[in-house]
Tab-separated table of C-alpha atoms in Angstrom:
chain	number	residue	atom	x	y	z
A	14	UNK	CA	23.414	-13.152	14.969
A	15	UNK	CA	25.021	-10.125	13.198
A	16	UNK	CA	25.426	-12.135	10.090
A	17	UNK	CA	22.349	-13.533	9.944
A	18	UNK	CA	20.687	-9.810	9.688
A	19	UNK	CA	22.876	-8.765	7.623
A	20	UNK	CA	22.346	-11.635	5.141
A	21	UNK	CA	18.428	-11.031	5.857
A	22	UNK	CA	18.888	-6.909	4.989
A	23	UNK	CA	20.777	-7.981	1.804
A	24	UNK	CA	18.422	-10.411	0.678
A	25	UNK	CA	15.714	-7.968	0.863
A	26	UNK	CA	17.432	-5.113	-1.078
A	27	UNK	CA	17.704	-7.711	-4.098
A	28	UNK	CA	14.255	-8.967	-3.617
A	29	UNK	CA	13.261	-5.260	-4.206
A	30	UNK	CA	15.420	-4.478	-7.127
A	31	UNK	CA	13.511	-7.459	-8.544
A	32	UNK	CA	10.612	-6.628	-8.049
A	33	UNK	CA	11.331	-2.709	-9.171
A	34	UNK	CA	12.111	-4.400	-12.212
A	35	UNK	CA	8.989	-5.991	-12.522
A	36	UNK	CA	7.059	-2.620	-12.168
A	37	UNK	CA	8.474	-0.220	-14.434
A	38	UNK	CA	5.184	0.702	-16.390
A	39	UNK	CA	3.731	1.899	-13.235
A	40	UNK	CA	2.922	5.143	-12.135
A	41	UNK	CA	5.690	7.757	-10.797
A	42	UNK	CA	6.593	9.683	-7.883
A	43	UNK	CA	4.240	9.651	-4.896
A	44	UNK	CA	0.709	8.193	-5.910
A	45	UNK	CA	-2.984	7.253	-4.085
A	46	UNK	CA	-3.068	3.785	-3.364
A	47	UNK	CA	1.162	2.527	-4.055
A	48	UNK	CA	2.430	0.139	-1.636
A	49	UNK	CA	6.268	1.151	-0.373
A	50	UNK	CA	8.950	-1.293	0.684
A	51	UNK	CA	11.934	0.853	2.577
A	52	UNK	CA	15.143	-1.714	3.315
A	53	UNK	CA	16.857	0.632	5.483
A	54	UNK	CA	20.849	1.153	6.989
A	55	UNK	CA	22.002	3.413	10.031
A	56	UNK	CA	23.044	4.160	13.310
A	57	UNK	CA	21.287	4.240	16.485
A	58	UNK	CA	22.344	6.164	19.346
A	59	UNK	CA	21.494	5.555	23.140
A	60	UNK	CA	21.261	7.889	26.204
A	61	UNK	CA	23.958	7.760	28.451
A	62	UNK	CA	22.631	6.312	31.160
A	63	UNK	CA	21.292	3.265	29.563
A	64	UNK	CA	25.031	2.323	29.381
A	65	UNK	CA	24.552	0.492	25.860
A	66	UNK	CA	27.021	1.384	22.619
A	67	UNK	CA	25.771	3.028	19.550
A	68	UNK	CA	25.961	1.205	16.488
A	69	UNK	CA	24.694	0.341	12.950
A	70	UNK	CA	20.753	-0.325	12.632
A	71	UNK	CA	19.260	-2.969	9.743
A	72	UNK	CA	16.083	-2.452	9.166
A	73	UNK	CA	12.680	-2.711	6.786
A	74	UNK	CA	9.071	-1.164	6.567
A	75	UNK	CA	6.190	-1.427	4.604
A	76	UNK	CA	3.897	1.603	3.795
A	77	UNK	CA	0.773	2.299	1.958
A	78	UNK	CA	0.049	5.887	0.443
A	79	UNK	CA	-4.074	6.808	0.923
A	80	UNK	CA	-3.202	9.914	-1.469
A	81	UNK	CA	-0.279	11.900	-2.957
A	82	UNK	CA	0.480	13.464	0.376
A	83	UNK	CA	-0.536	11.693	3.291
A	84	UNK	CA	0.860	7.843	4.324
A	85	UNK	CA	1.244	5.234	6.905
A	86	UNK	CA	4.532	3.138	7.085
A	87	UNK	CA	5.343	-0.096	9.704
A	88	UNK	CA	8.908	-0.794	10.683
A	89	UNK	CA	11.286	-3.123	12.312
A	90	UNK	CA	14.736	-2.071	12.682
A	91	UNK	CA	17.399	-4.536	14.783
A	92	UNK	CA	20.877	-3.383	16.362
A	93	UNK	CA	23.392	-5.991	17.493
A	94	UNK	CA	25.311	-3.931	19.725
A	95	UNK	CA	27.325	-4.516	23.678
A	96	UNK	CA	27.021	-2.904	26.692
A	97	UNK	CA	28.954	0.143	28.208
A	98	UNK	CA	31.310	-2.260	30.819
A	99	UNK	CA	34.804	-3.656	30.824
A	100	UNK	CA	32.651	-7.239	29.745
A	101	UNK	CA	31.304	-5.286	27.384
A	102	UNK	CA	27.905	-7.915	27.027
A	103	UNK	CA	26.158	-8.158	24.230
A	104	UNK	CA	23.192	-6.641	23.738
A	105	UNK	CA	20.433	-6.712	21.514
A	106	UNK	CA	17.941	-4.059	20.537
A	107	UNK	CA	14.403	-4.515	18.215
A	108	UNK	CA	12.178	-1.229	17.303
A	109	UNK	CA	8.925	-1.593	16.567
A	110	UNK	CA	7.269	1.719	14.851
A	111	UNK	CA	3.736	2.383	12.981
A	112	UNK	CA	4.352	6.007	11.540
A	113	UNK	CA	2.278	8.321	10.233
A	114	UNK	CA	3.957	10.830	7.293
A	115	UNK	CA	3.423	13.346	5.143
A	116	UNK	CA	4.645	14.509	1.823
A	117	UNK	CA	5.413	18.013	0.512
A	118	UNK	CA	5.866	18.493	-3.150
A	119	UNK	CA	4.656	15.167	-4.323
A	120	UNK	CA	4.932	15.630	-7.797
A	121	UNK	CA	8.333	16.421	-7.759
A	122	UNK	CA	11.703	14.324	-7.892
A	123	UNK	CA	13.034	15.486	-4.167
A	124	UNK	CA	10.404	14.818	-1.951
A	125	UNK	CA	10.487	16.339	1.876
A	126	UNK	CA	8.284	14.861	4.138
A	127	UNK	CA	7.663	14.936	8.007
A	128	UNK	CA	6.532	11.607	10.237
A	129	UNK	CA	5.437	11.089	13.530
A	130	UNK	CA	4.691	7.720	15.177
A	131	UNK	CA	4.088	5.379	18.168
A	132	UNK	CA	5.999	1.735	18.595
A	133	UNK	CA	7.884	0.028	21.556
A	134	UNK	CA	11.382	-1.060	21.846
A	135	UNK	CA	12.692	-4.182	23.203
A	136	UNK	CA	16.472	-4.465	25.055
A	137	UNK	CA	18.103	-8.097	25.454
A	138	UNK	CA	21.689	-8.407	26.926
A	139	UNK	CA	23.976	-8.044	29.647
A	140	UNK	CA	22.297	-3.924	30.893
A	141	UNK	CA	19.985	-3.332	33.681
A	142	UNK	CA	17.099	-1.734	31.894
A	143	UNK	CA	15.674	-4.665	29.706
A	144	UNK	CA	12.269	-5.894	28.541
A	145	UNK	CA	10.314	-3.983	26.305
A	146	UNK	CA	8.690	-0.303	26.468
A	147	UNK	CA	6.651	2.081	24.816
A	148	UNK	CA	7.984	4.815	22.932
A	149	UNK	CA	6.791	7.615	20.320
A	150	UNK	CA	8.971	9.357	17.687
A	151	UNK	CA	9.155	12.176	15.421
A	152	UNK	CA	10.869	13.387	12.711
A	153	UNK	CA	11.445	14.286	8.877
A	154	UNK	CA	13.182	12.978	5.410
A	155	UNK	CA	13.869	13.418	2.213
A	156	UNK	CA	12.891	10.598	-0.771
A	157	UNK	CA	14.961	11.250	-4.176
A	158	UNK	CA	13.737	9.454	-7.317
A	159	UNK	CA	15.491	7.740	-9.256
A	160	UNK	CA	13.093	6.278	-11.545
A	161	UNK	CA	9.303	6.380	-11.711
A	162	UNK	CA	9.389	3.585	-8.731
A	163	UNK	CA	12.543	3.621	-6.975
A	164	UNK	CA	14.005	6.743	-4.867
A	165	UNK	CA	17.034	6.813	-2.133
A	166	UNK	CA	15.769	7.956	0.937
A	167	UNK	CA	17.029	9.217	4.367
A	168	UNK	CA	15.527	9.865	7.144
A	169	UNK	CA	16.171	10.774	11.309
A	170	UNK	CA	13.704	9.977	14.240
A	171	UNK	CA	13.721	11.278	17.893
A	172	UNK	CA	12.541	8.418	20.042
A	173	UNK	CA	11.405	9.073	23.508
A	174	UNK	CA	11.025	5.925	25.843
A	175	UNK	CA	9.091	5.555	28.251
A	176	UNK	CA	12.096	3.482	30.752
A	177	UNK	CA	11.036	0.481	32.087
A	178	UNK	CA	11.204	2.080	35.450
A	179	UNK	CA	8.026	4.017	34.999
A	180	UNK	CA	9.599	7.034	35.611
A	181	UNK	CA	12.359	8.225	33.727
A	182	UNK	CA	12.290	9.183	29.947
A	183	UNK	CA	15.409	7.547	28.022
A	184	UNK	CA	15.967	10.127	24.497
A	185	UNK	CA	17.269	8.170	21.566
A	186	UNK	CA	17.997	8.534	17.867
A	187	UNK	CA	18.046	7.162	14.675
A	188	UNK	CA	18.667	7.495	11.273
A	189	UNK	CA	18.678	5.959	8.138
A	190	UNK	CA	19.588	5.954	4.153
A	191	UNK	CA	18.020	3.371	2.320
A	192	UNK	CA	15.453	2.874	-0.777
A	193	UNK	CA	12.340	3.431	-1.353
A	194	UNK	CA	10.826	0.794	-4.268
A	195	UNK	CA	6.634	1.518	-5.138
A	196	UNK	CA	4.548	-0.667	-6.544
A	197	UNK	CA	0.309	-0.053	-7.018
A	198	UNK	CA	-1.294	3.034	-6.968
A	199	UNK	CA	-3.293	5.410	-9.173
A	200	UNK	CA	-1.846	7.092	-12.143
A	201	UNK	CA	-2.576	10.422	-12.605
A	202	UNK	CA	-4.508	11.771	-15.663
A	203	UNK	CA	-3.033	14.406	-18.061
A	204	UNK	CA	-5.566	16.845	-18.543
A	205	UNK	CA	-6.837	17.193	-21.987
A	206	UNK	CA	-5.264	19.948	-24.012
A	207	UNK	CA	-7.978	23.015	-24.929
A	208	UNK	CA	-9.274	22.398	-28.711
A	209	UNK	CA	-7.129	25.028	-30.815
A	210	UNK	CA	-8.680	28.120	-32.267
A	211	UNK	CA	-10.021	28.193	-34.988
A	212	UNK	CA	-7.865	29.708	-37.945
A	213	UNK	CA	-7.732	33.239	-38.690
A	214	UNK	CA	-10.326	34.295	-41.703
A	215	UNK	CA	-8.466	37.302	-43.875
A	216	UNK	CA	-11.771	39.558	-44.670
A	217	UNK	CA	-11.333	41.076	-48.078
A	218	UNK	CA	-13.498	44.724	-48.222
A	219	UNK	CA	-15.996	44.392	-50.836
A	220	UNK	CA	-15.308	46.762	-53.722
A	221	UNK	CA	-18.483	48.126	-55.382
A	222	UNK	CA	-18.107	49.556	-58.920
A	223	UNK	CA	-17.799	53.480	-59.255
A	224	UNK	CA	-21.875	54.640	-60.199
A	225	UNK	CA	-22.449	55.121	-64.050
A	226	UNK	CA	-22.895	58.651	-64.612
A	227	UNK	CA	-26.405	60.213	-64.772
A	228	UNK	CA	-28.157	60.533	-68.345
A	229	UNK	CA	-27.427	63.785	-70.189
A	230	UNK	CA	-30.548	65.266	-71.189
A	231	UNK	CA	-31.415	65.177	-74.814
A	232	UNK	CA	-30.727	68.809	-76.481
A	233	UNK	CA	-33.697	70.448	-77.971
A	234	UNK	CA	-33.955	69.824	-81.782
A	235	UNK	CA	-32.183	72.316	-83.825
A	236	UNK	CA	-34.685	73.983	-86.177
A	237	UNK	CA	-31.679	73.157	-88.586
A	238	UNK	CA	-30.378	69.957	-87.490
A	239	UNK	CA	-30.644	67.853	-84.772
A	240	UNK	CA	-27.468	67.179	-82.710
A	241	UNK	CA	-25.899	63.883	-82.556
A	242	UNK	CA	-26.587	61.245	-79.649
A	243	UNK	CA	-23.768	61.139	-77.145
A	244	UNK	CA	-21.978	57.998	-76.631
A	245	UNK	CA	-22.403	55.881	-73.667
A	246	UNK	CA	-19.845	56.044	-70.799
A	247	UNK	CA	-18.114	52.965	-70.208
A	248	UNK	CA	-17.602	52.311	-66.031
A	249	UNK	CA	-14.282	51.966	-65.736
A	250	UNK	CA	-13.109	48.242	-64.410
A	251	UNK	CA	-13.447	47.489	-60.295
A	252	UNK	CA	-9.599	47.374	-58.983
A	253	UNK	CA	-8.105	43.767	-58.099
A	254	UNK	CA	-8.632	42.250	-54.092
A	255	UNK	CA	-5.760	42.621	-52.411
A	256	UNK	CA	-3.950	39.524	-52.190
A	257	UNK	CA	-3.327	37.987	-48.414
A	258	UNK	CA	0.057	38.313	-46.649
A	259	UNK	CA	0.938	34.885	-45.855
A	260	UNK	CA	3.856	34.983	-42.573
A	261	UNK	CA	5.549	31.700	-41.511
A	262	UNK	CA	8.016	31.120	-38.246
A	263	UNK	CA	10.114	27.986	-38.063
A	264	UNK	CA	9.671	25.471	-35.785
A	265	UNK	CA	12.299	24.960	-33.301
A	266	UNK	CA	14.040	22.111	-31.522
A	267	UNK	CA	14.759	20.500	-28.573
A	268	UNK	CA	17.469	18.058	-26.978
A	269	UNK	CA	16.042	15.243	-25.175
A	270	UNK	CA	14.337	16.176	-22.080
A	271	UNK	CA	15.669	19.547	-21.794
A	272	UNK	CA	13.841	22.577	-22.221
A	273	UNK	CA	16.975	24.935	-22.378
A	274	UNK	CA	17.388	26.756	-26.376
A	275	UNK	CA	20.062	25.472	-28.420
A	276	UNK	CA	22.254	27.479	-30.658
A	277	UNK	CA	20.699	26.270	-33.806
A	278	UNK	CA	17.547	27.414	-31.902
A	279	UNK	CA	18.461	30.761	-31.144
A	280	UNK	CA	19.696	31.239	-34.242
A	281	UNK	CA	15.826	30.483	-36.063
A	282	UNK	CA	14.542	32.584	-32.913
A	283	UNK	CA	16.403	35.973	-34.285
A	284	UNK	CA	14.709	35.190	-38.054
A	285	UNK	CA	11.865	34.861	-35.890
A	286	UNK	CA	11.644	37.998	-33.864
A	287	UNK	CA	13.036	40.170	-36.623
A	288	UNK	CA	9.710	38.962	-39.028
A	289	UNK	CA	6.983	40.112	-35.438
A	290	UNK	CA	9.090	43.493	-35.291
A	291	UNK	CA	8.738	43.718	-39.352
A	292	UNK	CA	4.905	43.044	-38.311
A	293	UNK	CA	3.794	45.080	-35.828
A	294	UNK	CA	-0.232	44.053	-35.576
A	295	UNK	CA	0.996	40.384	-35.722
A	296	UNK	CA	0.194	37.790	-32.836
A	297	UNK	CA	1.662	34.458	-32.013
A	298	UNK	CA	0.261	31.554	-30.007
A	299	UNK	CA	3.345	29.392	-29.092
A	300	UNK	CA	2.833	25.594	-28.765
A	301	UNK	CA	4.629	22.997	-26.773
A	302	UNK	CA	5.388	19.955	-27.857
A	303	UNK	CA	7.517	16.421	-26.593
A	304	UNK	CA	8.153	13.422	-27.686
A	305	UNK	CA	6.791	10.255	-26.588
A	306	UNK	CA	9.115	9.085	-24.194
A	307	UNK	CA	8.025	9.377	-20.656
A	308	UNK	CA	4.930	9.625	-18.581
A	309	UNK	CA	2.435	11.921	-20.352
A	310	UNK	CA	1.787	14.181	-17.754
A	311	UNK	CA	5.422	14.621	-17.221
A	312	UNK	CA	5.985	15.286	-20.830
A	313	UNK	CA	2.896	17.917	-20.684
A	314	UNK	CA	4.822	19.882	-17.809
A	315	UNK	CA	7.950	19.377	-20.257
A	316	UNK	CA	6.296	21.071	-23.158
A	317	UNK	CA	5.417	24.409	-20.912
A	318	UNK	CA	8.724	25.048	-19.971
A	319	UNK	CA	9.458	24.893	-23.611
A	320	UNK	CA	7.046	27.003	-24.864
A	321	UNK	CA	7.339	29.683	-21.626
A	322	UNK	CA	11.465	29.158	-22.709
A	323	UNK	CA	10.265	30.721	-26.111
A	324	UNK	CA	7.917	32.902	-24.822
A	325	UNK	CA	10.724	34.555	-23.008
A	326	UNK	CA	13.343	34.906	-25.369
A	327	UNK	CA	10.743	36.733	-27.481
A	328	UNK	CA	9.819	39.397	-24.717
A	329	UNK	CA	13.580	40.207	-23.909
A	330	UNK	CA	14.212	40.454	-27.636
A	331	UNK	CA	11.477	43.519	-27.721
A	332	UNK	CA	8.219	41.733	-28.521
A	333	UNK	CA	5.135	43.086	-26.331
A	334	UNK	CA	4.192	40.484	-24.139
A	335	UNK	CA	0.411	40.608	-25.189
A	336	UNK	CA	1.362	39.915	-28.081
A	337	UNK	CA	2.195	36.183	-27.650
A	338	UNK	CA	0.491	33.712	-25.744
A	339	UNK	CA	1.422	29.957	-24.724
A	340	UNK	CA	-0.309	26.572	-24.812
A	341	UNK	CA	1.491	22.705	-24.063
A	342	UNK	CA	0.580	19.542	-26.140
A	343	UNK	CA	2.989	17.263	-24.234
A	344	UNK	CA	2.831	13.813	-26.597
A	345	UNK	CA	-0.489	14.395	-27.863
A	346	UNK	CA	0.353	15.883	-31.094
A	347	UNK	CA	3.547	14.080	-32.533
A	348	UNK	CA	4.824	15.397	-35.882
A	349	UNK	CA	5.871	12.173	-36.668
A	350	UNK	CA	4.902	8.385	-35.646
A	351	UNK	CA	6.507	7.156	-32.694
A	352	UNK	CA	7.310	3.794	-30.673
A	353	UNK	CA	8.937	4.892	-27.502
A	354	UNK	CA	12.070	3.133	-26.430
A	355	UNK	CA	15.270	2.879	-24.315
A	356	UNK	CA	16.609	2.669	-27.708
A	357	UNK	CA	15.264	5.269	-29.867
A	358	UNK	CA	15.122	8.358	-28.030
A	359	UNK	CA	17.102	10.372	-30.203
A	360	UNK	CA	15.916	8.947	-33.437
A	361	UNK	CA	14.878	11.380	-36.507
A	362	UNK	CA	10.728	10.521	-35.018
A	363	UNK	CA	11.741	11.828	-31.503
A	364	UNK	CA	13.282	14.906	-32.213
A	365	UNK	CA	11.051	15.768	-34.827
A	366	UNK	CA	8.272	15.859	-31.930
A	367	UNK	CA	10.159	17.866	-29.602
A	368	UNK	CA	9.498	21.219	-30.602
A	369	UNK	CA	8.085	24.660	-30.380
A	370	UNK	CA	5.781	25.232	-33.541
A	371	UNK	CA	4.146	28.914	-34.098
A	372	UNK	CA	0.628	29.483	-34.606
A	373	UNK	CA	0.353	33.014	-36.532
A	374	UNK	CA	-3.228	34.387	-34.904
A	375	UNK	CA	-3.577	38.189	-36.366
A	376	UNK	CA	-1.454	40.051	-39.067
């Protein structure tokens, strides 16, 4: 009977990493609407008194999310395990659960979450207290993802059973690791990035020509000759418009899904910070960018820590902090075309688009 589980448990943690493999364009993390398979390993641990061994747990639920936080999950866990006497009987236990669980930090790779259920448990074997009995359970775990559908997971349950002597409480445990493999669900929306400002218009003063000088008036006739009409005064020429200052920052660059400042990145940001302390009255908006590999909300999130990255080397380098201001593109404005994939991350395309670019707003 052991065997035959444990060939059952295996089979199902390939049928899942098939069927992962089937749904990697899907949605990540926790989503509204994803259906969860959870093939599960452990230990379960009796009470003393039910006079039954501890040992490993196979087991597998289903689950369904109704939004990011809040889920249901059904499982069926078996343990092929003997009883506490010089026979030592076997004895075999199967836990029935429907859970109820909820998710903190949905949006993030580690996911904590608490659960709380009702189920029964049923005891075959060579003990006393057999048949099946009511139980409920509590507890909490952690889901880890490793891709957009697939996180480890492990989790421990108090179970409180109601003994099949209608008055006694039995106080068991359980835990897990296993995986975690979603398939379904809604995929979140990147919100639409603000429409940039418009571009700075340099207002040249008008220069008005100096005023011609006011007539002389004509001298009174000589009785012996009349003097000689003055010349006209030439207005002298208007001066030239000032010509425009014209201030450019280089762009900087990023490693692939990092948001940490290289050397070579540094190294522009000095040139940088030395031409806004050369120009006092100068502003900056910084823009985040990413390439296109990855969900494009994750890649917006990417291209804020970029541009806040920036933002603070700037402001510990001396630059007033109302002086600069920050805004994320994620994949929405490449610099270059780009195809996405496993292949091609690190092509000339992709690192082109991850970068900070500086938008000069007032000099």
């Amino acid at each position: 009977m052991f065997m035959k589980h444990r060939r059952l448990f295996n089979a199902l943690i390939v049928t899942g990493c098939i069927l992962a493999l089937f749904s990697v364009d899907l949605s990540a993390e926790m989503r509204k609407g994803a259906i969860s398979l959870n093939p599960q390993i452990g230990g379960f641990v009796f009470e003393g008194n039910q006079n039954i061994d501890n040992d490993l747990t196979y087991g597998l639920g289903i689950g369904y999310s109704f939004d990011e936080n809040w889920a249901a999950e059904g499982n069926f866990n078996y343990v092929d395990t003997e009883s506490v006497s010089p026979r030592g009987e076997d004895v075999e236990a199967y836990l029935y659960r429907l859970d109820a669980l909820y998710h903190f930090m949905p949006d993030s790779k580690l996911v904590p979450y608490v659960a709380a259920g009702i189920g029964a448990i049923r005891v075959d074997g060579g003990v006393d207290d057999t048949g099946t009995d009511p139980l409920l359970n509590y507890g909490a775990g952690l889901k880890y993802f490793l891709t957009d559908n697939m996180a480890i997971r492990g989790d421990v349950r108090h179970l409180v059973v109601d003994g099949s002597s209608g008055n006694e409480i039995d106080n068991n445990l359980i835990y897990t690791f296993g995986l975690t493999y979603l398939f379904g669900g809604e995929k979140k929306m990147a919100a639409a990035p603000p429409p940039p400002a418009p571009a700075p218009q340099l207002v040249v003063p008008e220069v008005k020509p100096a005023p011609a000088p006011e007539p002389m008036p004509e001298p009174k006739p000589e009785p012996v000759a009349p003097a000689p009409a003055p010349e006209p005064v030439t207005p002298p020429p208007p001066p030239p418009a000032p010509e425009a200052k014209v201030i450019v920052l280089d762009d900087i660059h990023f490693d692939f899904d990092k948001a940490t400042l290289t050397d070579e990145a540094k190294s522009l940001l000095k040139q940088n910070l030395q031409t806004m302390k050369d120009n006092p009255g100068m502003k900056v908006r910084i823009e985040g960018h990413a390439c296109a590999h990855g969900p494009e909300d994750y890649n917006l999130r990417l291209s804020d820590r970029r541009a806040n990255a920036v933002k603070e080397y700037l402001v510990n380098g001396g630059v007033s902090a109302d002086r600069l201001s920050t805004i994320s593109y994620g994949e929405t404005r490449l610099a270059m075309p780009e195809v996405p994939t496993p292949q091609n991350k690190n092509s000339n395309e992709a690192k082109a688009n991850r970068r900070v670019h500086f938008e000069v707003l007032f000099q």
